[in-house]
Amino acid sequence: MAAKVKLQGQEFPIPDDLIALPDESEEAKRQRDNRLKRWLSQVSPAATNATLQWKEENGETIIQVTPQLGTKGIVVDPVMEALIATPQVVHPVFSLAVELKMRLASRQLDLPSLLRYQSRIDEALSDGHDEERKVEAIYRRLLEVKATASPWVPLGF
Amino acid sequence: MVPDIAHLLEQFRLPLQLEEARSFLHLTHSVTNYLDLYQEYFPKEYERSMALIESGKAQLFPLRGEGYSPHEVRFLTLVDEHLFPLPLWWVVDDASDETRAYTTIPVEPIGIDIGYGDEIEDLRLGLQLLYYLVGEVPADIFDEIIETPDNAIFELPIEQGRVDGPLLKTRCEHAEEPLSFFYLAIDYMAHDTGTVWLDATHDMPCEDADWSRETINALVEQYAKAQDILDKTDRFLDWLEADVLNNFPEVRNIWNAAIRDTQAKERGR
């Protein structure tokens, strides 16, 4: 019988052997649920501590997965929140290069206008280098940091 | 024309990678700098070039893959003709977007560079004699060049020791022209003229001459000074070579006296 999982607004089928029960004992069901949670954690880490609700709908087995409040994304969320809160910016080198290209194509560049751009070009190249230095520093620190096992099996493994 | 269409399309092509965008900004900075200098140093030619650009007959930026736009080639040629020499054969003729002189002026020295294009044996006789005088070459390199009776000059004793430049200059200033230019020939050989044109070498190249008014003006000034030194050195060497037997001893006398002056000065410290 086909089984589907509903998790965080998504619905997808799961392999039958993943939810197969050797018997109807509570222990077998507990092991099945743990097995399913581990598998689902590949999709969403929040599934690790989720509540599973089993029901039948139109001849299908539906498993509603509800992540537990207060425990989801303990590790991930602060990082995600910081990333989301970061203002979106285009690298100054890109934005200025595009602006100049547009003015060049529309024949709006001459010496006086180009001279007015000189300081902006200097700033863009300098700011860009600052940003790249920061990224480079982050990259070096990531390389140097001690490897730690993930609590979740990465997708595809 | 297809090339014009390709160039037009190229202007609309937006950079997709950071390095490409950065290269375009560097190019724009450099194009602006060249234009600014062109207007400053050659205003009439600048106006003519700008008229060509405004009428669409020439482009403001170099075509893709090329080192310079037509007005930049004109500017570099004018610099070479009126300000100081540029190695146009590679700066312009072999230019590409990778070899463009974005920020630095390619200075090609005009002095002696022993071991890199110049060998003492290939220099003019007067210079070879000076290299002998300062102890850089032995007398026997002149065996087949200077014969009797001129080779008697090699019997003259030469003082050994350091020579203080200002003391040598003072000694020379008491002599008549062109012997008075002897110290300039020594400065020329020693890469100590105070001009980048004669002092820079393959081992000590000039790599920090930026395209700024201050540097251009300094190079113009130094080029005039270098030309004056070369002219006076030539006059001195012409005189020396004209009568080696009688003139070399006079040079040697000044040299020996300058060494003794230097030793006396050092003892007095």
XYZ file of C-alpha atoms in Angstrom, chain B:
269
model
C 30.478 46.790 -41.364
C 30.764 43.644 -39.294
C 33.573 44.870 -37.003
C 31.471 47.918 -36.044
C 28.482 45.737 -35.221
C 30.664 43.422 -33.171
C 32.035 46.397 -31.254
C 28.545 47.789 -30.702
C 27.365 44.462 -29.338
C 30.442 44.192 -27.177
C 29.486 47.455 -25.480
C 26.184 45.898 -24.421
C 27.781 42.759 -23.059
C 27.553 42.933 -19.291
C 30.179 41.348 -17.072
C 29.054 38.043 -15.626
C 32.040 37.351 -13.428
C 33.627 39.492 -10.761
C 37.040 39.439 -12.404
C 35.521 40.596 -15.678
C 33.756 43.497 -13.937
C 36.926 44.437 -12.108
C 38.945 44.379 -15.333
C 36.411 46.717 -16.928
C 36.694 49.168 -14.029
C 40.492 49.081 -14.261
C 40.224 49.706 -17.992
C 37.787 52.588 -17.477
C 40.116 54.134 -14.899
C 43.033 53.800 -17.277
C 41.079 55.117 -20.303
C 40.070 58.164 -18.262
C 43.627 58.778 -17.143
C 44.941 58.599 -20.705
C 42.213 60.993 -21.906
C 42.982 63.430 -19.114
C 46.708 63.431 -19.915
C 46.027 63.656 -23.639
C 43.943 66.791 -23.099
C 46.580 68.240 -20.773
C 49.682 67.685 -22.902
C 48.331 67.732 -26.466
C 45.095 69.773 -26.409
C 44.785 70.332 -30.170
C 45.280 66.676 -31.044
C 42.903 65.770 -28.219
C 40.156 67.919 -29.746
C 40.660 66.248 -33.115
C 40.474 62.790 -31.572
C 37.332 63.663 -29.610
C 35.678 64.930 -32.786
C 36.313 61.543 -34.387
C 34.793 59.775 -31.384
C 31.746 62.047 -31.300
C 31.136 61.482 -35.017
C 31.310 57.734 -34.486
C 34.449 57.321 -36.594
C 36.520 56.098 -33.641
C 35.732 54.395 -30.359
C 36.367 55.700 -26.876
C 37.429 52.345 -25.442
C 39.829 49.810 -26.996
C 38.158 47.076 -29.002
C 37.954 43.716 -27.252
C 41.385 42.071 -27.170
C 43.199 45.217 -28.293
C 45.547 47.204 -26.072
C 44.568 50.733 -26.984
C 41.935 52.812 -28.745
C 43.074 54.928 -31.734
C 43.309 58.140 -29.686
C 45.410 56.367 -27.058
C 47.810 55.172 -29.755
C 47.977 58.773 -30.964
C 48.680 59.993 -27.419
C 51.464 57.441 -26.876
C 53.002 58.329 -30.233
C 52.957 62.027 -29.319
C 54.567 61.276 -25.968
C 57.315 59.435 -27.817
C 57.775 62.262 -30.307
C 57.613 65.229 -27.943
C 58.184 64.207 -24.328
C 60.352 61.125 -23.901
C 60.982 57.871 -25.759
C 58.555 54.980 -25.430
C 59.286 51.498 -26.782
C 56.368 51.783 -29.200
C 57.409 48.629 -31.012
C 56.026 46.584 -28.168
C 53.929 49.086 -26.213
C 51.701 49.799 -29.212
C 52.536 47.421 -32.050
C 52.352 44.242 -29.956
C 49.729 45.529 -27.536
C 46.795 43.489 -26.314
C 44.343 43.960 -23.474
C 46.742 41.977 -21.295
C 49.865 44.023 -22.088
C 48.229 47.461 -21.943
C 50.201 49.878 -19.760
C 47.283 50.454 -17.393
C 49.059 52.326 -14.639
C 52.787 52.474 -15.276
C 54.846 54.157 -17.938
C 57.075 51.655 -19.741
C 60.488 53.231 -19.255
C 63.179 51.776 -21.485
C 66.580 53.040 -20.319
C 69.024 54.455 -22.836
C 72.206 53.976 -20.805
C 74.785 51.225 -20.660
C 73.613 47.826 -19.441
C 76.625 45.497 -19.258
C 75.551 41.889 -19.613
C 72.115 42.764 -20.988
C 72.651 43.980 -24.526
C 75.990 45.699 -23.924
C 79.453 44.154 -23.560
C 82.483 46.233 -22.629
C 84.363 44.905 -25.674
C 81.639 46.281 -27.934
C 81.592 49.782 -26.456
C 83.420 52.687 -28.041
C 87.143 52.893 -27.301
C 86.841 55.862 -24.941
C 84.439 54.008 -22.676
C 86.623 50.888 -22.749
C 89.567 53.007 -21.592
C 87.498 54.370 -18.727
C 86.552 50.817 -17.697
C 90.295 50.066 -17.694
C 90.968 53.199 -15.630
C 88.447 52.214 -12.941
C 89.838 48.672 -12.836
C 86.959 46.865 -14.485
C 88.994 45.380 -17.376
C 92.687 44.464 -17.825
C 95.040 46.243 -20.239
C 95.368 43.189 -22.473
C 91.905 43.647 -23.990
C 93.488 46.557 -25.883
C 96.319 44.421 -27.394
C 94.884 44.473 -30.885
C 93.175 47.828 -30.557
C 95.865 50.191 -29.329
C 99.350 49.765 -30.728
C 102.697 51.431 -30.239
C 103.269 54.205 -29.333
C 99.771 54.783 -27.875
C 99.968 51.633 -25.767
C 102.495 53.410 -23.534
C 99.491 54.684 -21.599
C 99.190 51.290 -19.973
C 102.536 51.844 -18.238
C 101.123 54.782 -16.306
C 100.458 53.960 -12.643
C 96.832 54.203 -11.532
C 95.933 54.835 -7.904
C 93.810 52.196 -6.241
C 90.924 53.177 -4.067
C 87.492 54.665 -3.807
C 86.573 57.911 -5.521
C 84.235 60.386 -3.925
C 81.892 61.660 -6.654
C 81.750 65.327 -5.578
C 85.561 65.444 -5.214
C 85.998 64.061 -8.742
C 83.529 66.651 -10.021
C 85.464 69.429 -8.290
C 88.709 68.230 -9.891
C 87.022 68.111 -13.304
C 85.586 71.584 -12.951
C 89.112 72.954 -12.794
C 89.879 71.424 -16.207
C 88.914 72.778 -19.593
C 86.093 71.395 -21.699
C 85.587 68.675 -22.690
C 87.911 67.123 -20.073
C 85.714 68.837 -17.496
C 82.937 66.387 -18.498
C 85.021 63.389 -17.372
C 82.986 62.993 -14.154
C 79.778 62.801 -16.197
C 81.188 59.856 -18.159
C 82.011 58.138 -14.858
C 78.478 58.833 -13.536
C 77.097 57.465 -16.812
C 79.081 54.243 -16.460
C 78.207 53.920 -12.760
C 74.457 54.491 -13.313
C 74.707 57.447 -10.963
C 73.460 60.327 -13.094
C 70.266 61.001 -11.159
C 68.195 60.252 -14.270
C 66.129 57.124 -14.617
C 66.954 57.023 -18.328
C 70.654 56.377 -17.702
C 70.543 54.781 -14.252
C 67.908 52.058 -14.667
C 69.139 48.657 -15.826
C 67.802 45.186 -16.442
C 68.674 44.291 -12.860
C 67.320 47.561 -11.459
C 64.457 48.498 -13.772
C 62.125 51.429 -13.326
C 58.778 49.841 -12.573
C 57.017 52.498 -10.538
C 56.647 55.354 -13.029
C 52.922 55.974 -12.904
C 50.884 57.857 -15.494
C 50.635 61.030 -13.402
C 51.513 64.605 -14.312
C 54.231 64.679 -11.647
C 55.934 61.576 -13.002
C 55.571 62.621 -16.640
C 57.063 66.034 -15.883
C 59.902 64.406 -13.942
C 60.598 62.018 -16.825
C 60.618 64.915 -19.306
C 63.028 66.838 -17.109
C 65.240 63.805 -16.554
C 65.239 62.958 -20.231
C 66.545 66.435 -21.081
C 69.210 66.026 -18.384
C 70.127 62.569 -19.700
C 70.473 63.944 -23.227
C 72.757 66.687 -21.928
C 74.886 64.121 -20.064
C 75.102 61.929 -23.166
C 76.061 64.901 -25.306
C 78.815 66.025 -22.916
C 80.019 62.448 -22.433
C 80.268 62.036 -26.200
C 82.244 65.260 -26.493
C 84.612 64.060 -23.779
C 85.023 60.622 -25.369
C 85.572 62.155 -28.822
C 88.351 64.251 -27.345
C 89.889 61.273 -25.498
C 89.839 59.016 -28.554
C 91.256 61.742 -30.801
C 94.659 61.592 -29.069
C 94.801 58.682 -26.644
C 98.548 59.013 -25.990
C 98.312 62.596 -24.745
C 94.740 62.821 -23.450
C 94.458 59.591 -21.454
C 97.262 60.690 -19.095
C 95.343 63.885 -18.348
C 92.279 61.838 -17.494
C 94.393 59.530 -15.364
C 95.885 62.494 -13.518
C 92.456 63.764 -12.517
C 91.392 60.244 -11.511
C 94.472 59.695 -9.362
C 94.094 63.122 -7.800
C 90.439 62.408 -6.956
C 91.439 59.146 -5.259
C 94.044 60.963 -3.212
C 91.507 63.677 -2.348
C 89.068 60.997 -1.223
C 91.690 59.289 0.937
C 92.646 62.610 2.510
C 89.012 63.383 3.233
C 88.495 59.984 4.854
C 91.653 60.415 6.976
C 90.385 63.801 8.138
C 87.159 62.405 9.523
